[in-house]
CSV table of C-alpha atoms and ligand atoms in Angstrom, one decimal:
chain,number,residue,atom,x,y,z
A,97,UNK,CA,87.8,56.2,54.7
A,98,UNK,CA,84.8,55.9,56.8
A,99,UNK,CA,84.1,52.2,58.3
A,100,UNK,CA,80.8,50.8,56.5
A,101,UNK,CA,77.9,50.0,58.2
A,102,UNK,CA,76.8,46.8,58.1
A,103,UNK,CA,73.0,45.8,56.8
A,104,UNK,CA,71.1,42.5,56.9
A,105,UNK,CA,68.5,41.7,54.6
A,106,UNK,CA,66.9,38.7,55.2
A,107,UNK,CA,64.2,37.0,52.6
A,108,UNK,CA,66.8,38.9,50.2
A,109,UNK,CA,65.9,37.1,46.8
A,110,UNK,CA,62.6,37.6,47.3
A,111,UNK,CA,60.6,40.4,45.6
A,112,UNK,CA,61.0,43.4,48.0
A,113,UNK,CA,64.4,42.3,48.4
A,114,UNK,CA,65.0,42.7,44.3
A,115,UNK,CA,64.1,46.9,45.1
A,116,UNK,CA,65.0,47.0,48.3
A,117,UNK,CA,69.3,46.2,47.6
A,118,UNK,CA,69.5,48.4,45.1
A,119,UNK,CA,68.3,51.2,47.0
A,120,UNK,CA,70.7,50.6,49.8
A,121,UNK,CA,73.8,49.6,47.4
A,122,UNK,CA,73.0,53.1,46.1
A,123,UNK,CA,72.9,55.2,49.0
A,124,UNK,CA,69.1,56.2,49.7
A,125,UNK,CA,69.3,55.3,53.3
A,126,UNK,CA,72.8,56.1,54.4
A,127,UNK,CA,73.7,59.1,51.3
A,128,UNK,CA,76.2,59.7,49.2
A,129,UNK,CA,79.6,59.6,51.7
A,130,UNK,CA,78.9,56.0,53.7
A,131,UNK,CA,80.1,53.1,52.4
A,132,UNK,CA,77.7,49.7,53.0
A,133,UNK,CA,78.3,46.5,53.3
A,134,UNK,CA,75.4,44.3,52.5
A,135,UNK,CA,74.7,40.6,54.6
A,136,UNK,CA,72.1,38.7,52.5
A,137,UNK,CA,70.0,35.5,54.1
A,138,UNK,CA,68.2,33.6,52.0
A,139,UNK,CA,67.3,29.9,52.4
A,140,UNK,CA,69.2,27.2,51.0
A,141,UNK,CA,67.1,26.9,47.7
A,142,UNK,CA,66.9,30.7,46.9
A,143,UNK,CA,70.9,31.0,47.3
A,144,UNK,CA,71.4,30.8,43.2
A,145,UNK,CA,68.8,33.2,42.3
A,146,UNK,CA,70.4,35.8,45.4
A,147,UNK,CA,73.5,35.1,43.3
A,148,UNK,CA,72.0,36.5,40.2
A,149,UNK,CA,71.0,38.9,42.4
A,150,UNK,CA,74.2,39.9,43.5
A,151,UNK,CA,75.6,40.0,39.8
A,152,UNK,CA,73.3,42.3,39.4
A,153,UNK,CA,75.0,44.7,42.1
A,154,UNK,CA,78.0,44.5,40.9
A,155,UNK,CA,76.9,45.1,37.4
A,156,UNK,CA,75.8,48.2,39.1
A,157,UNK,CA,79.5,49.5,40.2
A,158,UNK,CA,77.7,51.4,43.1
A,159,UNK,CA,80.7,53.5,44.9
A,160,UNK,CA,78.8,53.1,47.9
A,161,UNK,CA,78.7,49.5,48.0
A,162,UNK,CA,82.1,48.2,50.2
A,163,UNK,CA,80.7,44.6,49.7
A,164,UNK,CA,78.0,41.8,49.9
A,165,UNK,CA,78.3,38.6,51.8
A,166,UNK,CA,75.3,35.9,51.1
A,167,UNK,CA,74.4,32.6,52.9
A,168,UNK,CA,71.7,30.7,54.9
A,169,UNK,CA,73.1,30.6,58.4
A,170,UNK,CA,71.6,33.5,60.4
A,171,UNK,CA,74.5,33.5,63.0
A,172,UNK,CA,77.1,33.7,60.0
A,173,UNK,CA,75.0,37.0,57.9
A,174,UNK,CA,74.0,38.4,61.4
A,175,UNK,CA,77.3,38.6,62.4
A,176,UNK,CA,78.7,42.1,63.2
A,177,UNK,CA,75.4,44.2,61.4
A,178,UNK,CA,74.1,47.8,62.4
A,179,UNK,CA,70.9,47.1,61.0
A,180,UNK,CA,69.1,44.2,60.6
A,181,UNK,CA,66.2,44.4,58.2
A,182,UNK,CA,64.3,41.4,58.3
A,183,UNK,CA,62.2,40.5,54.8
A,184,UNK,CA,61.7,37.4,54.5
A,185,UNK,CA,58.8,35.9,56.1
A,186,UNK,CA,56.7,32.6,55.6
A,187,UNK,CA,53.5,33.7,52.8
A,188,UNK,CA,49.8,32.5,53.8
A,189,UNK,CA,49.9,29.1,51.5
A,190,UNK,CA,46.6,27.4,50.5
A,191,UNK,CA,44.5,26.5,53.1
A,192,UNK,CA,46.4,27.8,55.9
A,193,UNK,CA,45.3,28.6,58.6
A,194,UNK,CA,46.7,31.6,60.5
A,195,UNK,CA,47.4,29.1,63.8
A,196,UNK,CA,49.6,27.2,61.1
A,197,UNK,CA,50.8,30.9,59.3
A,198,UNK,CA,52.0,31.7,62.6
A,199,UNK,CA,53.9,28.7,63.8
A,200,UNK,CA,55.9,29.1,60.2
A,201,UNK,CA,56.7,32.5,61.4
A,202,UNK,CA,57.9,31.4,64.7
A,203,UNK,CA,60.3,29.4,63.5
A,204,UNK,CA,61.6,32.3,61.7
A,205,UNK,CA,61.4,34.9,64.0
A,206,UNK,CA,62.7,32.8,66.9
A,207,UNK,CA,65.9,31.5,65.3
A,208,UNK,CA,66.8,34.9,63.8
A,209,UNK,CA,66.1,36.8,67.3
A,210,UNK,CA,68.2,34.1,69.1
A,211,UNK,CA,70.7,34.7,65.8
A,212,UNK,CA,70.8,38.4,66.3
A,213,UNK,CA,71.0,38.4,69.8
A,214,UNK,CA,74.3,36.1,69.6
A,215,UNK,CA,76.2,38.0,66.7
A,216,UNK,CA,74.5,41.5,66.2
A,217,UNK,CA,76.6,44.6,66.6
A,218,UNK,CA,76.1,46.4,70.1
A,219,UNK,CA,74.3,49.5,68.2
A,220,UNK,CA,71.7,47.1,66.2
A,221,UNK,CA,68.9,47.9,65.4
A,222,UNK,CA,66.3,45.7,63.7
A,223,UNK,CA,63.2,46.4,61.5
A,224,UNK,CA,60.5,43.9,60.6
A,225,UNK,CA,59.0,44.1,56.7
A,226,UNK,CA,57.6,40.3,56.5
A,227,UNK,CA,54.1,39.8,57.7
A,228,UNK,CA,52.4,39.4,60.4
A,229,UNK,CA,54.8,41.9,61.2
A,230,UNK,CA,54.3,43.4,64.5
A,231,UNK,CA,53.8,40.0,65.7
A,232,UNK,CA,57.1,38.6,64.1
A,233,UNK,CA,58.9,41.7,65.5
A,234,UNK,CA,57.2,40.5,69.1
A,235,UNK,CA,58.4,36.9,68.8
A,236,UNK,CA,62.2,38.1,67.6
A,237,UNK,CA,61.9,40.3,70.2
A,238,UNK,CA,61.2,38.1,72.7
A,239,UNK,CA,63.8,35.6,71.6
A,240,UNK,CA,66.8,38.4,72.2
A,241,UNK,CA,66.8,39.5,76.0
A,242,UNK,CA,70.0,41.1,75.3
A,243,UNK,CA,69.0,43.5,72.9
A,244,UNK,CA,66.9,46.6,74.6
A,245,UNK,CA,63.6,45.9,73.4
A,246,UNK,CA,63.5,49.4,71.9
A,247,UNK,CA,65.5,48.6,69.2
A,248,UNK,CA,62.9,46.2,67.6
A,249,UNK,CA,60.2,48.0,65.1
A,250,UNK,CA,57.6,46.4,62.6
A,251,UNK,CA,56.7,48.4,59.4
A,252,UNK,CA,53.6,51.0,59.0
A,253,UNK,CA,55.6,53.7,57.2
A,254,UNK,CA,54.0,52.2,53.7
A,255,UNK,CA,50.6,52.6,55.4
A,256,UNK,CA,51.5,56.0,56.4
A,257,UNK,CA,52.8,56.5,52.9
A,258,UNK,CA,50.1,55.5,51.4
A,259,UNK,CA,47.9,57.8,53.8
A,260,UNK,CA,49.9,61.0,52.4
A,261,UNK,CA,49.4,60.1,49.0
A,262,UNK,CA,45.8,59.7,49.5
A,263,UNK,CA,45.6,62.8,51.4
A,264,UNK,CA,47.0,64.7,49.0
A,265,UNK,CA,45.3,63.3,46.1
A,266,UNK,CA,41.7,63.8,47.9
A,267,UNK,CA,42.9,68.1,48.7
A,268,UNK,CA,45.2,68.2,45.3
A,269,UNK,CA,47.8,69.1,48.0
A,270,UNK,CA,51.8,68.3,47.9
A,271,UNK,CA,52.7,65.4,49.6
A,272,UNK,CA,55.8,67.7,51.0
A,273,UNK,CA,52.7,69.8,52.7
A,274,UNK,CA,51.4,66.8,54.6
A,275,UNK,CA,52.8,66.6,58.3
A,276,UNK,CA,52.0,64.7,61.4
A,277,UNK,CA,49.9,61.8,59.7
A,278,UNK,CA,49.5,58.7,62.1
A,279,UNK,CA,48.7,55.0,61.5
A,280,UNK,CA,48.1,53.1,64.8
A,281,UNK,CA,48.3,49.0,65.4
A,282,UNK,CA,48.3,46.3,63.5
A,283,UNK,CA,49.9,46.4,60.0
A,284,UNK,CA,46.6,44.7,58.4
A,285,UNK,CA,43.3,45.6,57.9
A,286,UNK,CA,42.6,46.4,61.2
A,287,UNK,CA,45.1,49.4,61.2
A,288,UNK,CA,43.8,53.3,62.0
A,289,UNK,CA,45.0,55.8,59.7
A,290,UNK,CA,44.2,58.9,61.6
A,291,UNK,CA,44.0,62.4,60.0
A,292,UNK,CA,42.8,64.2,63.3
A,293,UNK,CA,46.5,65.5,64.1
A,294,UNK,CA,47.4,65.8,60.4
A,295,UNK,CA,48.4,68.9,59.0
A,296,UNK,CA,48.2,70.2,55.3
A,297,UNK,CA,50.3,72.8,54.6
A,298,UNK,CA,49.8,73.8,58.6
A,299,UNK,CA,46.4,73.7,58.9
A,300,UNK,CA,44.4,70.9,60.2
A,301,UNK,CA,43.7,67.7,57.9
A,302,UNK,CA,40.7,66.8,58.8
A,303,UNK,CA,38.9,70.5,58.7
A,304,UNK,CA,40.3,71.2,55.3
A,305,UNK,CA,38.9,67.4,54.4
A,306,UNK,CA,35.6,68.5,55.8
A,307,UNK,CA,33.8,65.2,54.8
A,308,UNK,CA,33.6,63.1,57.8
A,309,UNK,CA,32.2,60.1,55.1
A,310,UNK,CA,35.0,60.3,53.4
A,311,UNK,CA,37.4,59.9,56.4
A,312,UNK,CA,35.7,56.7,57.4
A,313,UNK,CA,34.1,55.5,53.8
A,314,UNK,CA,36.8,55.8,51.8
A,315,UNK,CA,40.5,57.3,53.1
A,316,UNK,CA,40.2,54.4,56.1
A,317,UNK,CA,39.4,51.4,54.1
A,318,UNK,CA,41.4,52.3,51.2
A,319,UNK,CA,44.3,52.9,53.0
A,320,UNK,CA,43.8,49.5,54.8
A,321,UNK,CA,43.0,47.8,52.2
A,322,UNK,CA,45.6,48.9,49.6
A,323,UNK,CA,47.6,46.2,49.8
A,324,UNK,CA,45.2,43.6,48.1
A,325,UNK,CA,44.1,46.3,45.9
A,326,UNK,CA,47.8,46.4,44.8
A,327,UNK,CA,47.6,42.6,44.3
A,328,UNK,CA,44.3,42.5,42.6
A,329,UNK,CA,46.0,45.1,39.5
A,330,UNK,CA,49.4,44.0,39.6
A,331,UNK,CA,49.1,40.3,40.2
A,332,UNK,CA,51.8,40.0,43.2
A,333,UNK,CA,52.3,42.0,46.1
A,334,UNK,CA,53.6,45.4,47.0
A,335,UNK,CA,57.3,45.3,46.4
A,336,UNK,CA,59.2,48.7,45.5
A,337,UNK,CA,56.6,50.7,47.3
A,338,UNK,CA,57.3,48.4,50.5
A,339,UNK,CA,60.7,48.0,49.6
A,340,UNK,CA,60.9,52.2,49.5
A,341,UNK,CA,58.8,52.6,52.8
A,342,UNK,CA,61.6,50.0,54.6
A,343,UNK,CA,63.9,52.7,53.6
A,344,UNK,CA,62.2,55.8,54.7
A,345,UNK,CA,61.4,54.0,58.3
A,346,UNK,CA,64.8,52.8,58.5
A,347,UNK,CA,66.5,56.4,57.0
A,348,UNK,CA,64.2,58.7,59.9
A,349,UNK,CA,65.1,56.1,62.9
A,350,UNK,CA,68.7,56.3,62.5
A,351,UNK,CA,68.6,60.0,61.1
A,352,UNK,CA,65.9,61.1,62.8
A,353,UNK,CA,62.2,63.0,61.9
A,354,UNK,CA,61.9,66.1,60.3
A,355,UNK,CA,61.4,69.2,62.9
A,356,UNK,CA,57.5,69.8,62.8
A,357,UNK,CA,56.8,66.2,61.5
A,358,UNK,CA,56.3,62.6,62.8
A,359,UNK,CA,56.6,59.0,61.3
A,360,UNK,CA,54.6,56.4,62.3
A,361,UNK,CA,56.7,53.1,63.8
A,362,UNK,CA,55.2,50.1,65.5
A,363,UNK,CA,57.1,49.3,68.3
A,364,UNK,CA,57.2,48.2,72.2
A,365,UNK,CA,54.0,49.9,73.7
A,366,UNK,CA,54.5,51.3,77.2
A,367,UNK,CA,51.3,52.0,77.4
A,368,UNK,CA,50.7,55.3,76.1
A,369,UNK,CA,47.5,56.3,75.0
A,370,UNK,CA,45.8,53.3,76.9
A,371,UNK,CA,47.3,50.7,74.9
A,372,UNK,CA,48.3,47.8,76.5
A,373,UNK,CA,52.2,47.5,77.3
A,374,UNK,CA,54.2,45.1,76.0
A,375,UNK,CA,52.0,45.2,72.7
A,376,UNK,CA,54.0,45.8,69.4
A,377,UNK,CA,51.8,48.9,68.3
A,378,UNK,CA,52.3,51.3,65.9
A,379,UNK,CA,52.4,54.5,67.4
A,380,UNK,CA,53.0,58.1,65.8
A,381,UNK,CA,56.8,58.5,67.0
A,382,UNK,CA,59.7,61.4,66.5
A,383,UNK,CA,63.6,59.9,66.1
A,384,UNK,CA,66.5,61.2,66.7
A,385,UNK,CA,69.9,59.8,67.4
A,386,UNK,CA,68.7,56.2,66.5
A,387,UNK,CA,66.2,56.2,69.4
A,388,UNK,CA,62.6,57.1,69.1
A,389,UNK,CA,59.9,58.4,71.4
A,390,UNK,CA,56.1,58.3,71.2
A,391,UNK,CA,54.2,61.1,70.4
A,392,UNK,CA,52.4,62.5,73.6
A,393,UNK,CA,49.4,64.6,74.7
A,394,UNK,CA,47.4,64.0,71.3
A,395,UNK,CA,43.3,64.3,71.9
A,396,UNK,CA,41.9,61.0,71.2
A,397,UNK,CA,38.3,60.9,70.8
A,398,UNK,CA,35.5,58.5,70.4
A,399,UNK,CA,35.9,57.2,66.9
A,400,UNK,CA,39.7,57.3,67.2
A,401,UNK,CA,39.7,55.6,70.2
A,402,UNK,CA,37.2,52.3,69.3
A,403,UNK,CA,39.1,52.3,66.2
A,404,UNK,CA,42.3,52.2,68.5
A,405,UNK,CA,41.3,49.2,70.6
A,406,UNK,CA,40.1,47.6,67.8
A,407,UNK,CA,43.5,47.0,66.2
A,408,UNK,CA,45.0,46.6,69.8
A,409,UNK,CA,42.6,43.6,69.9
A,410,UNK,CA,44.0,42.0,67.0
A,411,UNK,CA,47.4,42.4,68.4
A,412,UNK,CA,46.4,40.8,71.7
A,413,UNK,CA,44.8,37.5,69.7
A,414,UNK,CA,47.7,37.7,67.9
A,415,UNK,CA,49.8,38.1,70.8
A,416,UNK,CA,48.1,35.3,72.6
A,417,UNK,CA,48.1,32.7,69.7
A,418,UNK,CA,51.9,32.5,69.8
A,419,UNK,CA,52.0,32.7,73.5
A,420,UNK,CA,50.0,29.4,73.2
A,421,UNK,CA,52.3,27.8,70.7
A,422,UNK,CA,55.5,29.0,72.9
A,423,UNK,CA,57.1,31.3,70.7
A,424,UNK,CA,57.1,34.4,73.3
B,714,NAX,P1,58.7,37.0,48.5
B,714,NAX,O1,58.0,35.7,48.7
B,714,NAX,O2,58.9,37.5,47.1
B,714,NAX,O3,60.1,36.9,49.2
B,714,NAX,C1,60.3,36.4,50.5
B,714,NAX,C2,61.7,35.8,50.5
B,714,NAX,O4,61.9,35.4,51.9
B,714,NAX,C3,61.8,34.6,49.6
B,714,NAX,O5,62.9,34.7,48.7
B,714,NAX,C4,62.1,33.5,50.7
B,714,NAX,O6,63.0,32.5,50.2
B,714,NAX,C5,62.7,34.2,51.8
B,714,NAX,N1,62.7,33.5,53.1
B,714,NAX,C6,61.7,32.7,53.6
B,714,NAX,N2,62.1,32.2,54.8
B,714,NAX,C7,63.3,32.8,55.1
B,714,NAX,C8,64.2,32.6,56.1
B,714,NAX,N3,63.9,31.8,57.2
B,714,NAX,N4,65.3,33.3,56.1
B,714,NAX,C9,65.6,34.1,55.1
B,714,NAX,N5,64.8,34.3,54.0
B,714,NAX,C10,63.6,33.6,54.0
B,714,NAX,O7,57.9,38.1,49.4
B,714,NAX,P2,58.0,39.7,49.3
B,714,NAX,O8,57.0,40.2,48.3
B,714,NAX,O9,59.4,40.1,49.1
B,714,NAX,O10,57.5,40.1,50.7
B,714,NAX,C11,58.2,39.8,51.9
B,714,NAX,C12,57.4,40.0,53.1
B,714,NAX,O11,57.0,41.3,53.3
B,714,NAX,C13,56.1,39.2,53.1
B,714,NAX,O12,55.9,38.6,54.4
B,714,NAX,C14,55.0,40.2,52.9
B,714,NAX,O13,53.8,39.8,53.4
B,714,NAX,C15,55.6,41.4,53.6
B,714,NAX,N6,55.1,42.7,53.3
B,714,NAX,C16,55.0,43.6,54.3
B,714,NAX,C17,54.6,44.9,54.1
B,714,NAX,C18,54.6,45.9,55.2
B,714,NAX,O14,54.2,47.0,54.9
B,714,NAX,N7,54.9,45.5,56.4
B,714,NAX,C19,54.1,45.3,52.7
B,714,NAX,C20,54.6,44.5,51.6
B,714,NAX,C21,54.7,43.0,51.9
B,714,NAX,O15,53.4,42.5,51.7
C-alpha cells in the first residue's frame, strides 16, 4: 500500500478547520487511491473540542484516512508533514489595533516557521489560510531559511473563486467556461480581481462583459468585499467556502493547473510585472509538479496597473510594520 502523505492543519478546531478535515479525510485533495494522515495543532484550550472533532472522523470510517495525530507543540504535529496548511491565526479582537493584530500573528507565524523549518518533510510545502495572510506567510517565511522560499503561498483562490462565480452569474455563463481569471495582492480589500485576461467559454471576459461600470462598480468591490458581506448574512465568517478554496489551491499546486487555465497564488514576488520582489503577492500562476511559475507577458494597462500598486502598497506597510516589530 502506498505510504500516506502527511497534512498539518493548524487552527484545526476552529471553523474552517470543522470543513476543511473532512474534505481531506475524504479524499478531495489527494483522490480516491492515497491514504492521509492528518497532524492537527490547536492550542492548549481548544484540544477537547479538536477531540470531538476527531470523533467525528472516525465516526466517518473514511478509507482514505490512515490516521490523525493532535496536540499543541508545533515541532511535535510538524514533524515529518508534506503539506503544512496553516489555519489558525490570531482574529482582530475589540479595539485592536492592526500594530497589536500583527504582533499576535508574529508570534504565530514565527514559532511555526521556526517549527516547520526544524521537523517539516524535505518536499513541504506550506499554504497560509489565517489572515493577514500574505503577511503571515512572509513572517513564516522568513523564520525558515532552510525551506526554498517557493514553497511558501498565502490564499487568494477563494477570491478567485468567488470572481468566477460572479462572472458567471453577471453572463449566465458556466463556471467550467471561465478560464484565466486573476486576483493580484493582498488578500483584503485592497485586492485586484482582473477580468482583462479572462476568458468565457474562449472569448475574452471583459468584451463579452461590455460594461466597463460594472467591472469597477460592482464585480471589483463585490468581490473584495465578500467576505464581510458573508459575515453580515451569516453572522461568522467564511468557513466551507474558505475551507473548499484551501483545497482547490492546495489540489492544483501539487497536481498542477489545468492546460489552458491559471490559478491565482500569492507567493514570493521576483518582481514580475513591476512588483516589488520579495513582496508576498498574489500573482496569476500555472503548477505543475508541485512548483509553480508566474504568468508572463500579460498587457497591463492603466487601470490594472494603479490598481496593482495599490495593493502592492498595502503589502509594503504591511511588510514594514513587522519589519519594525522584528518579526522578518
Ligand atoms: P476560528 O477562530 O473559528 O478558528 C481559528 C482556530 O485557530 C481556533 O480554533 C484557534 O484556537 C486556533 N489557533 C489560534 N492560534 C493558534 C496557534 N498558535 N496554533 C494553532 N491553532 C491556533 O477561525 P476560522 O473561521 O476557522 O478562520 C481561520 C483564519 O482564516 C482566520 O484568520 C480568518 O481570518 C482566515 N480566513 C482567511 C480567508 C482567506 O481567503 N485567506 C477566508 C476565510 C477566513 O476569513
Amino acid at each position: 500500500s502506498t505510504t500516506p502523505v502527511k497534512v498539518a492543519v493548524t487552527g484545526a478546531a476552529g471553523q474552517i478547520g470543522y470543513s476543511l478535515l473532512f474534505r481531506l479525510a475524504s479524499g478531495s485533495l489527494l483522490g480516491p487511491d492515497t491514504p492521509i494522515q492528518l497532524q492537527l495543532l490547536e492550542i492548549t484550550p481548544a484540544l477537547k473540542a479538536l477531540e470531538g472533532v476527531v470523533m467525528e472522523l472516525d465516526d466517518c470510517a473514511f478509507p482514505t484516512l490512515a490516521g490523525v495525530e493532535i496536540g499543541d507543540d508545533a515541532e511535535k504535529i510538524f514533524d515529518g508533514v508534506n503539506l503544512a496548511l496553516l489555519v489558525g491565526a490570531r482574529p482582530r479582537g475589540p479595539g485592536m489595533e492592526r500594530g497589536d493584530l500583527l504582533s499576535a500573528n508574529g508570534a504565530i507565524f514565527t514559532a511555526q516557521g521556526q517549527a516547520l523549518n526544524k521537523v517539516a518533510a524535505d518536499d513541504v510545502r506550506i499554504g497560509v489560510t489565517g489572515n493577514p495572510a500574505n503577511t503571515n506567510a512572509l513572517i513564516a517565511m522568513s523564520n525558515a531559511p532552510d525551506i526554498p522560499a517557493e514553497r511558501f503561498s498565502a490564499l487568494t483562490r477563494l477570491d478567485h473563486n468567488r470572481a468566477i462565480s460572479q462572472l458567471a452569474a453577471k453572463t449566465g455563463s458556466a463556471v467550467s467556461d471561465i478560464k484565466k481569471v486573476t486576483i493580484w495582492g493582498n488578500h483584503s480589500a485592497t485586492q485586484y480581481p482582473d477580468i482583462f485576461h479572462a476568458e468565457i467559454a474562449g472569448k475574452n471576459a471583459a468584451e463579452t462583459v461590455g460594461d466597463q461600470a460594472w467591472i469597477e462598480n460592482d464585480f471589483i468591490p463585490t468581490v473584495a468585499k465578500r467576505g464581510a458581506a458573508i459575515i453580515e448574512a451569516r453572522g461568522s465568517s467564511s468557513a466551507a467556502s474558505a475551507a473548499s478554496a484551501t483545497i482547490d489551491a492546495a489540489r492544483d499546486w501539487l497536481h498542477g493547473t489545468p492546460e489552458g487555465d491559471w490559478a491565482s497564488m500569492a507567493v514570493r514576488s521576483d518582481g514580475s510585472y513591476d512588483v516589488p520582489e520579495g513582496l508576498i503577492y498574489s500573482f496569476p500562476v500555472t503548477t505543475k509538479n508541485g512548483d509553480w511559475e508566474i504568468v508572463q507577458g500579460l498587457e497591463i494597462d492603466e487601470f490594472s496597473r494603479g490598481k496593482m500598486d495599490a495593493t502592492a502598497a498595502e503589502l509594503i506597510e504591511e511588510r514594514d510594520a513587522v519589519k519594525e516589530l522584528g518579526l522578518i
